[in-house]
Coordinates of C-alpha atoms and ligand atoms in Angstrom, one line a residue:
M1453 CA 60.9 -75.4 54.1
N1454 CA 60.5 -71.7 54.4
N1455 CA 60.0 -70.7 58.1
K1456 CA 57.2 -68.4 57.4
V1457 CA 55.2 -71.0 55.6
T1458 CA 55.8 -73.5 58.4
E1459 CA 54.8 -70.9 61.0
L1460 CA 51.5 -70.4 59.1
L1461 CA 50.9 -74.1 58.8
E1462 CA 51.4 -74.5 62.5
L1463 CA 48.8 -71.9 63.1
D1464 CA 46.5 -73.7 60.7
R1465 CA 47.0 -76.9 62.6
K1466 CA 46.4 -75.1 65.9
Y1467 CA 43.3 -73.0 65.0
V1468 CA 41.6 -74.4 61.9
W1469 CA 39.1 -77.3 61.7
H1470 CA 38.9 -78.4 58.0
P1471 CA 35.8 -79.9 56.5
F1472 CA 35.3 -83.6 55.9
T1473 CA 38.6 -84.1 57.6
Q1474 CA 39.8 -86.3 60.5
M1475 CA 42.2 -83.7 61.8
R1476 CA 44.4 -86.3 63.4
D1477 CA 45.4 -87.4 59.9
Y1478 CA 47.3 -84.1 59.9
E1479 CA 49.2 -84.8 63.1
D1480 CA 52.3 -85.5 61.0
R1481 CA 51.6 -83.6 57.8
Y1482 CA 50.2 -80.2 56.8
H1483 CA 47.4 -79.2 54.5
V1484 CA 48.8 -78.0 51.2
P1485 CA 49.4 -74.2 51.4
I1486 CA 48.2 -72.7 48.2
I1487 CA 49.5 -69.2 47.3
R1488 CA 48.2 -68.7 43.7
A1489 CA 45.8 -70.2 41.2
E1490 CA 45.6 -69.6 37.5
G1491 CA 43.5 -71.4 34.9
M1492 CA 43.5 -75.1 35.8
K1493 CA 46.5 -74.9 38.1
L1494 CA 47.0 -74.3 41.8
Y1495 CA 50.5 -73.3 43.0
D1496 CA 51.7 -74.1 46.5
A1497 CA 54.2 -72.3 48.8
Y1498 CA 56.9 -74.9 48.0
G1499 CA 56.9 -74.2 44.3
N1500 CA 54.8 -77.2 43.2
Y1501 CA 51.8 -77.0 40.9
Y1502 CA 48.6 -79.1 40.8
Y1503 CA 46.0 -79.5 38.1
D1504 CA 42.7 -78.8 39.7
T1505 CA 41.2 -81.8 38.2
I1506 CA 38.1 -81.7 40.5
S1507 CA 37.5 -78.0 39.8
S1508 CA 37.8 -77.1 43.5
W1509 CA 34.7 -79.1 44.5
W1510 CA 33.1 -78.8 41.1
C1511 CA 32.8 -74.9 41.1
K1512 CA 35.5 -73.7 38.7
V1513 CA 33.9 -74.2 35.3
L1514 CA 36.0 -71.3 33.9
G1515 CA 39.1 -72.1 35.8
H1516 CA 40.9 -70.0 38.4
N1517 CA 41.7 -66.3 38.4
V1518 CA 39.4 -65.2 35.6
K1519 CA 40.1 -61.5 35.2
D1520 CA 36.7 -60.6 33.6
I1521 CA 34.9 -62.0 36.6
Q1522 CA 37.2 -60.3 39.1
N1523 CA 36.7 -57.0 37.3
A1524 CA 33.0 -57.3 37.4
M1525 CA 33.2 -58.0 41.1
I1526 CA 35.6 -55.0 41.7
E1527 CA 33.3 -52.7 39.7
Q1528 CA 30.3 -53.8 41.8
M1529 CA 32.3 -53.4 45.0
R1530 CA 33.0 -49.8 44.2
N1531 CA 29.3 -49.1 44.1
Y1532 CA 28.0 -51.2 46.9
E1533 CA 28.8 -54.7 48.3
H1534 CA 25.8 -56.0 50.1
I1535 CA 22.3 -54.7 50.7
M1536 CA 19.6 -56.3 52.8
F1537 CA 17.3 -58.0 50.4
A1538 CA 13.9 -57.4 52.0
G1539 CA 12.4 -54.0 51.2
F1540 CA 15.4 -53.3 48.9
T1541 CA 16.7 -54.6 45.7
H1542 CA 19.5 -54.0 43.2
E1543 CA 20.5 -54.4 39.6
P1544 CA 22.8 -57.4 39.9
A1545 CA 20.2 -59.5 41.6
I1546 CA 17.5 -58.5 39.1
K1547 CA 19.6 -59.0 36.0
L1548 CA 20.8 -62.4 37.3
A1549 CA 17.3 -63.5 38.0
Q1550 CA 16.2 -62.5 34.5
K1551 CA 19.2 -64.4 33.0
L1552 CA 18.5 -67.5 35.1
I1553 CA 14.9 -67.6 34.0
E1554 CA 16.1 -67.3 30.4
I1555 CA 18.6 -70.2 30.6
T1556 CA 16.9 -72.7 32.9
P1557 CA 14.2 -75.1 31.8
R1558 CA 10.9 -73.8 30.6
G1559 CA 8.2 -73.1 33.2
L1560 CA 10.6 -71.9 35.9
E1561 CA 9.8 -68.2 36.4
H1562 CA 10.9 -66.9 39.8
V1563 CA 14.2 -66.9 41.7
F1564 CA 14.7 -67.1 45.4
Y1565 CA 18.4 -66.5 46.4
S1566 CA 20.4 -68.0 49.2
D1567 CA 24.1 -68.5 49.8
N1568 CA 25.1 -72.1 49.3
G1569 CA 23.9 -75.5 47.9
S1570 CA 22.5 -76.8 51.2
T1571 CA 20.5 -73.7 51.9
S1572 CA 19.1 -73.7 48.4
V1573 CA 17.9 -77.2 49.1
E1574 CA 16.4 -76.2 52.5
V1575 CA 14.6 -73.4 50.6
A1576 CA 13.3 -75.9 48.1
L1577 CA 12.0 -78.3 50.8
K1578 CA 10.3 -75.5 52.8
I1579 CA 8.7 -74.0 49.7
A1580 CA 7.4 -77.5 48.7
V1581 CA 5.8 -78.0 52.1
Q1582 CA 4.4 -74.6 52.4
Y1583 CA 3.1 -74.7 48.8
W1584 CA 0.8 -77.5 49.8
A1585 CA -0.1 -76.0 53.1
N1586 CA -1.0 -72.7 51.4
K1587 CA -3.3 -74.8 49.2
G1588 CA -5.0 -76.3 52.2
R1589 CA -3.1 -79.6 52.2
K1590 CA -1.1 -79.5 55.4
D1591 CA -0.7 -83.3 55.4
K1592 CA 1.6 -83.2 52.4
D1593 CA 4.9 -82.7 54.2
R1594 CA 7.0 -85.7 53.4
F1595 CA 9.6 -86.3 50.7
V1596 CA 10.9 -89.0 48.4
F1597 CA 14.6 -89.2 47.7
L1598 CA 17.0 -91.6 46.1
E1599 CA 19.5 -93.9 47.8
N1600 CA 23.0 -92.5 47.2
G1601 CA 21.5 -89.1 46.6
Y1602 CA 23.2 -86.2 48.3
H1603 CA 21.8 -82.7 48.8
G1604 CA 23.9 -81.1 51.5
D1605 CA 25.0 -81.2 55.1
T1606 CA 22.2 -79.2 56.8
L1607 CA 19.5 -81.1 58.7
G1608 CA 16.8 -80.9 56.1
A1609 CA 19.1 -81.7 53.3
M1610 CA 20.5 -84.7 55.2
S1611 CA 16.9 -85.9 55.8
V1612 CA 16.5 -86.3 52.1
S1613 CA 19.9 -87.6 51.3
G1614 CA 20.7 -91.3 50.8
T1615 CA 24.3 -91.2 51.7
S1616 CA 23.8 -92.4 55.3
Q1617 CA 27.4 -93.2 55.8
F1618 CA 28.0 -89.4 56.2
F1619 CA 25.1 -88.8 58.6
E1620 CA 25.0 -91.6 61.1
P1621 CA 25.6 -89.5 64.3
Y1622 CA 22.6 -87.2 63.4
N1623 CA 20.1 -89.9 62.5
S1624 CA 17.9 -89.1 65.5
L1625 CA 17.5 -85.5 64.3
L1626 CA 16.5 -86.2 60.8
F1627 CA 12.8 -86.3 59.7
D1628 CA 11.3 -89.4 58.1
S1629 CA 11.3 -89.5 54.3
F1630 CA 10.7 -92.2 51.7
M1631 CA 13.8 -93.7 50.1
I1632 CA 13.7 -95.4 46.7
P1633 CA 16.6 -97.4 45.1
S1634 CA 19.4 -95.7 43.4
P1635 CA 19.7 -96.2 39.6
Y1636 CA 23.2 -97.6 40.3
C1637 CA 23.3 -99.8 37.2
Y1638 CA 26.8 -101.2 38.0
R1639 CA 25.5 -102.7 41.3
C1640 CA 21.9 -103.2 40.2
K1641 CA 19.8 -104.7 43.0
Y1642 CA 17.6 -106.3 40.5
D1643 CA 20.4 -108.1 38.8
K1644 CA 19.7 -106.5 35.5
A1645 CA 22.4 -105.5 33.0
E1646 CA 22.7 -101.8 32.1
G1647 CA 20.5 -100.9 29.2
D1648 CA 18.7 -104.2 29.4
C1649 CA 15.9 -103.6 31.9
N1650 CA 12.5 -102.1 32.4
Y1651 CA 13.6 -99.9 35.2
E1652 CA 12.4 -102.4 37.8
C1653 CA 14.1 -100.1 40.4
L1654 CA 11.2 -97.7 39.9
A1655 CA 8.6 -100.1 41.2
P1656 CA 9.1 -99.0 44.8
L1657 CA 8.4 -95.4 43.7
R1658 CA 5.1 -96.5 42.1
D1659 CA 4.2 -98.3 45.3
I1660 CA 5.1 -95.4 47.6
L1661 CA 3.2 -92.9 45.5
E1662 CA 0.2 -95.1 45.2
T1663 CA 0.0 -95.6 49.0
N1664 CA 1.3 -92.3 50.3
H1665 CA 0.8 -89.5 47.7
D1666 CA -1.5 -87.7 50.2
K1667 CA 1.5 -87.3 52.5
I1668 CA 4.1 -86.5 50.0
A1669 CA 5.1 -82.9 49.1
A1670 CA 7.9 -83.6 46.6
I1671 CA 10.6 -85.8 45.3
I1672 CA 14.2 -84.5 45.2
I1673 CA 16.6 -85.7 42.6
E1674 CA 20.1 -85.0 41.3
P1675 CA 19.4 -85.3 37.5
L1676 CA 21.6 -87.8 35.6
V1677 CA 24.5 -87.9 38.1
Q1678 CA 24.4 -88.8 41.8
A1679 CA 27.5 -86.8 42.5
A1680 CA 28.7 -87.2 46.1
G1681 CA 27.1 -90.6 46.2
G1682 CA 29.9 -91.9 43.9
M1683 CA 29.5 -90.0 40.6
I1684 CA 26.7 -92.5 39.7
V1685 CA 25.8 -91.6 36.1
Y1686 CA 22.4 -92.9 35.1
P1687 CA 20.2 -93.1 32.0
V1688 CA 18.1 -90.2 30.8
E1689 CA 15.3 -92.7 30.1
Y1690 CA 15.2 -93.7 33.8
L1691 CA 14.6 -90.1 34.8
D1692 CA 12.1 -89.5 32.0
T1693 CA 10.2 -92.5 33.2
L1694 CA 10.4 -91.4 36.9
M1695 CA 9.1 -88.0 36.0
K1696 CA 6.1 -89.4 34.1
I1697 CA 5.3 -91.6 37.1
V1698 CA 5.5 -88.7 39.5
K1699 CA 3.4 -86.4 37.3
Q1700 CA 0.5 -88.7 37.7
Y1701 CA 0.2 -87.6 41.3
D1702 CA 0.1 -84.3 43.1
V1703 CA 3.7 -84.4 44.0
L1704 CA 6.3 -81.7 43.1
I1705 CA 9.6 -82.5 41.4
I1706 CA 12.8 -80.8 42.8
F1707 CA 15.9 -81.0 40.7
D1708 CA 19.1 -80.4 42.6
E1709 CA 21.5 -79.2 39.8
I1710 CA 24.0 -77.8 42.3
A1711 CA 26.6 -80.2 40.9
T1712 CA 25.3 -80.7 37.4
G1713 CA 24.5 -77.1 36.5
F1714 CA 26.5 -74.9 34.1
G1715 CA 27.7 -77.3 31.6
R1716 CA 28.9 -80.2 33.7
T1717 CA 26.9 -82.9 31.9
G1718 CA 27.6 -81.6 28.4
K1719 CA 24.5 -79.3 28.3
L1720 CA 24.1 -76.1 30.3
F1721 CA 21.7 -78.0 32.6
A1722 CA 21.1 -81.7 32.9
S1723 CA 17.4 -80.9 32.8
E1724 CA 17.9 -80.2 29.1
Y1725 CA 18.2 -83.9 28.3
L1726 CA 14.6 -84.5 29.6
D1727 CA 11.1 -84.3 28.2
E1728 CA 9.6 -82.6 31.2
S1729 CA 10.7 -79.7 33.5
P1730 CA 11.0 -79.8 37.3
D1731 CA 8.8 -77.6 39.5
I1732 CA 11.7 -76.4 41.5
L1733 CA 15.4 -76.2 40.5
C1734 CA 18.4 -75.6 42.9
V1735 CA 21.7 -74.2 41.5
S1736 CA 24.9 -73.0 43.2
K1737 CA 28.6 -74.0 43.0
A1738 CA 29.5 -73.0 39.4
L1739 CA 27.0 -70.2 39.4
T1740 CA 29.7 -67.7 40.4
N1741 CA 32.5 -69.9 39.0
G1742 CA 33.3 -70.5 42.7
T1743 CA 34.3 -66.9 43.4
L1744 CA 31.7 -66.3 46.1
P1745 CA 29.0 -68.4 47.7
L1746 CA 25.6 -67.9 46.0
A1747 CA 22.7 -70.2 45.3
A1748 CA 19.2 -69.9 43.7
T1749 CA 16.0 -71.9 44.1
I1750 CA 13.9 -71.3 41.0
V1751 CA 10.2 -72.1 40.9
T1752 CA 7.2 -72.1 38.6
D1753 CA 4.4 -69.6 38.5
E1754 CA 2.1 -72.2 40.0
I1755 CA 4.3 -72.4 43.1
Y1756 CA 5.0 -68.6 43.3
Y1757 CA 1.4 -67.7 43.2
A1758 CA 0.4 -70.1 45.9
F1759 CA 2.3 -67.8 48.2
Y1760 CA 1.0 -64.5 46.7
D1761 CA -1.9 -63.2 48.7
D1762 CA -3.1 -60.7 51.3
Y1763 CA -0.5 -60.6 54.1
L1764 CA -3.0 -61.6 56.7
K1765 CA -3.8 -64.9 55.0
G1766 CA -0.5 -66.1 56.4
K1767 CA 1.0 -67.4 53.1
T1768 CA 4.3 -65.4 53.1
F1769 CA 7.5 -67.4 52.8
F1770 CA 9.3 -66.5 56.0
H1771 CA 12.8 -67.5 55.0
G1772 CA 15.9 -65.6 54.3
H1773 CA 19.6 -65.3 55.0
T1774 CA 21.7 -62.3 55.8
F1775 CA 23.7 -62.7 52.6
T1776 CA 20.7 -63.4 50.4
A1777 CA 21.5 -62.0 46.9
N1778 CA 24.9 -60.5 47.8
A1779 CA 25.5 -57.9 45.1
I1780 CA 29.2 -58.9 44.5
A1781 CA 28.2 -62.6 44.2
C1782 CA 25.4 -61.7 41.8
S1783 CA 27.8 -59.7 39.6
A1784 CA 30.2 -62.6 39.5
A1785 CA 27.4 -64.9 38.5
I1786 CA 26.2 -62.6 35.7
K1787 CA 29.7 -62.5 34.3
T1788 CA 30.2 -66.2 34.7
I1789 CA 27.1 -67.0 32.6
E1790 CA 28.1 -64.3 30.1
L1791 CA 31.5 -65.9 29.6
I1792 CA 30.2 -69.4 29.3
E1793 CA 27.9 -68.1 26.5
K1794 CA 30.4 -65.8 24.8
R1795 CA 33.2 -68.4 24.7
R1796 CA 30.7 -71.0 23.5
L1797 CA 32.1 -73.4 26.1
V1798 CA 29.2 -75.8 26.1
E1799 CA 29.1 -75.9 22.3
K1800 CA 32.8 -76.6 22.1
L1801 CA 32.7 -79.5 24.6
P1802 CA 32.0 -82.4 22.2
Q1803 CA 35.4 -82.0 20.5
K1804 CA 37.2 -82.0 23.8
L1805 CA 35.2 -84.9 25.2
R1806 CA 36.1 -87.0 22.1
V1807 CA 39.7 -86.6 23.0
M1808 CA 39.0 -87.4 26.7
N1809 CA 37.0 -90.5 25.8
E1810 CA 39.9 -92.0 23.8
Y1811 CA 41.9 -91.9 27.1
I1812 CA 39.1 -93.2 29.2
E1813 CA 38.6 -96.2 26.9
Q1814 CA 42.0 -97.5 27.8
Y1815 CA 41.0 -98.1 31.4
K1816 CA 38.3 -100.6 30.6
D1817 CA 40.7 -103.5 31.0
F1818 CA 42.6 -102.0 33.9
E1819 CA 42.9 -104.5 36.7
F1820 CA 41.1 -102.7 39.4
V1821 CA 38.6 -100.6 37.4
G1822 CA 35.2 -102.2 37.9
D1823 CA 33.2 -99.5 36.3
I1824 CA 33.8 -96.4 34.3
R1825 CA 31.1 -93.7 34.4
N1826 CA 31.2 -90.6 32.2
I1827 CA 29.0 -87.7 31.3
G1828 CA 30.2 -84.3 30.1
T1829 CA 33.3 -83.4 31.9
I1830 CA 32.8 -85.9 34.7
V1831 CA 34.7 -89.2 34.5
A1832 CA 34.6 -91.7 37.4
F1833 CA 36.4 -95.0 37.9
E1834 CA 35.0 -97.3 40.5
L1835 CA 37.9 -99.3 41.9
V1836 CA 37.2 -102.8 43.0
K1837 CA 39.2 -105.6 44.6
N1838 CA 37.8 -108.1 42.2
K1839 CA 36.5 -107.2 38.8
K1840 CA 34.4 -110.4 38.4
T1841 CA 32.7 -110.4 41.7
K1842 CA 32.7 -106.5 42.1
E1843 CA 34.0 -107.1 45.6
R1844 CA 34.9 -103.8 47.3
F1845 CA 38.1 -103.0 49.2
K1846 CA 38.0 -103.2 52.9
K1847 CA 37.3 -99.7 54.5
T1848 CA 40.4 -100.1 56.6
K1849 CA 42.5 -99.9 53.4
R1850 CA 41.5 -96.2 53.1
I1851 CA 42.0 -96.2 49.3
S1852 CA 40.5 -92.7 49.1
W1853 CA 42.9 -91.2 51.5
Q1854 CA 46.0 -92.9 49.9
I1855 CA 44.9 -91.6 46.5
S1856 CA 44.2 -88.1 47.7
L1857 CA 47.8 -87.9 49.1
S1858 CA 49.7 -89.7 46.4
S1859 CA 48.1 -88.0 43.4
L1860 CA 49.5 -84.7 44.5
N1861 CA 53.0 -86.1 43.8
Y1862 CA 51.9 -86.4 40.2
H1863 CA 50.5 -82.8 40.1
I1864 CA 46.8 -83.9 39.9
I1865 CA 44.1 -83.6 42.5
L1866 CA 42.1 -86.7 43.1
R1867 CA 39.8 -86.9 46.1
P1868 CA 38.0 -90.2 45.6
L1869 CA 34.4 -90.6 47.0
G1870 CA 34.9 -93.9 48.8
D1871 CA 36.5 -96.1 46.2
V1872 CA 35.3 -94.0 43.3
L1873 CA 38.0 -91.9 41.8
Y1874 CA 36.9 -89.1 39.6
F1875 CA 37.7 -86.1 37.5
N1876 CA 35.4 -83.1 37.4
L1877 CA 37.1 -81.0 34.8
P1878 CA 36.3 -77.4 33.9
L1879 CA 34.6 -76.4 30.7
C1880 CA 37.6 -74.2 29.9
I1881 CA 40.0 -77.1 29.7
E1882 CA 42.1 -77.1 26.5
I1883 CA 42.7 -80.2 24.5
S1884 CA 46.4 -80.0 25.3
E1885 CA 45.6 -80.0 29.0
I1886 CA 43.3 -83.0 28.6
K1887 CA 46.2 -84.8 26.9
E1888 CA 48.7 -83.8 29.6
I1889 CA 46.4 -84.7 32.5
F1890 CA 45.4 -88.1 31.2
S1891 CA 49.0 -88.9 30.3
I1892 CA 50.0 -88.1 33.9
F1893 CA 47.0 -90.2 35.1
E1894 CA 48.2 -93.1 33.0
K1895 CA 51.6 -93.1 34.8
Y1896 CA 49.9 -92.5 38.1
A1897 CA 47.4 -95.3 37.7
S1898 CA 49.8 -97.9 36.4
K1899 CA 52.1 -97.4 39.3
E1900 CA 50.4 -95.9 42.3
I1901 CA 46.9 -97.1 41.9
R1902 CA 48.1 -100.6 41.3
N1903 CA 50.3 -100.4 44.4
I1904 CA 47.5 -99.0 46.5
C1905 CA 45.0 -101.6 45.3
N1906 CA 47.5 -104.4 45.7
G1907 CA 48.0 -103.3 49.3
N1908 CA 51.7 -102.4 48.8
C1909 CA 51.2 -98.9 50.2
Ligands
LIG2965 N1 23.6 -80.8 46.3 C1 24.5 -81.4 45.6 C2 24.1 -82.2 44.4 C3 25.9 -81.3 45.9 O1 26.8 -81.9 45.1 C4 26.2 -80.4 47.0 C5 27.7 -80.2 47.4 N2 28.6 -81.1 47.0 C6 25.2 -79.8 47.7 C7 23.9 -80.1 47.4 C8 25.5 -79.0 48.9 O2 26.1 -77.8 48.5 P1 27.0 -76.9 49.5 O3 28.2 -77.7 49.8 O4 27.3 -75.7 48.8 O5 26.2 -76.7 50.8

């Protein structure tokens, strides 16, 4: 190994604390040192390449190193990079807001910027609570959320996330919220078969709203896919029904489209599958094609004007981040959206997805695949010890860790969520790349996954 690379990696080991990582796992190995990225591929310092099959945490809808986006950023940088966003404004932020209003669901009219997914959720929660307070209903400060839902790692976002396995040490800091069951059809708590139920899992929502609607500000949902909770894809009809129930009460609906936005589900936004629009929408991740952190929380007129009054009435939204509406990030976002539209990437998806689905079908009978979930460019395989009983693997087996490491030897990046192995492919993927990636996966699955699941690794 090149000495310079090793030196650098020693410094990484000494000084850097990586996210979601037990650093001790790297006592006898290094993180993969990436030196270049192009399209769907990452290249490391040892001359290996990897297909970025999870789009670098679901951001890179257009792939890596997109010159048009870089040029837009450079052009912006030559003018100004960042301007404080209270008392001042700028064209990239204005133009982006106008575009976001044009492309997001009807009824959403005003954009509040922040700088990552979690902060956009914090903004949504605070807006929801203050909306009701500004209308004289200070008691409405609780939230409803879904089991297996995930909305970020900040304290507010954790309080409305149903992925408690990540949050245990902080439980005492989190505020009380109402949790309803996840539409996790594969492991239905009501023992119903998928597509053959009356959404019995929504009964607790009806009860909670009936008894507590006076206390509840909003419900927060990841539409159609509970992403970090295990890529749990669920029916449109479930969400339509849920929204109809919620709309009978004075309770706002927050959609977290941080993971599903910008084409992931086969439409530009998952909201487009639904009859009704949310009151608040959060977007981030692919907004800038993962070039710079940026997020937006988008609200209706009704919400915006609940804050719009004489200053001394105390209705101002006192929230902001230093990097709110960073001009380079906004320019990157404008170009990202322009390219998605110009290249007709969402319109071209069905043809690509047909090819992908042919490969996915083959895994139905695979020994350790309990469930296959798929929407748009997301494909997830839930691995189980026993297909009949759906028994899970013991945690001590660390399936996820083993797959993360071994998939790299096959030039693909798989970072399973628990025992759920997934692909989150970019919209720009070519049919030839789909064929190559899934052919590799076929070899990988039949050898390595079988070995790992059998306990031979
Ligand atoms: N909401 C959802 C649905 C997410 O998937 C994520 C990130 N995985 C977040 C919120 C948090 O975003 P960030 O990591 O940018 O804080």
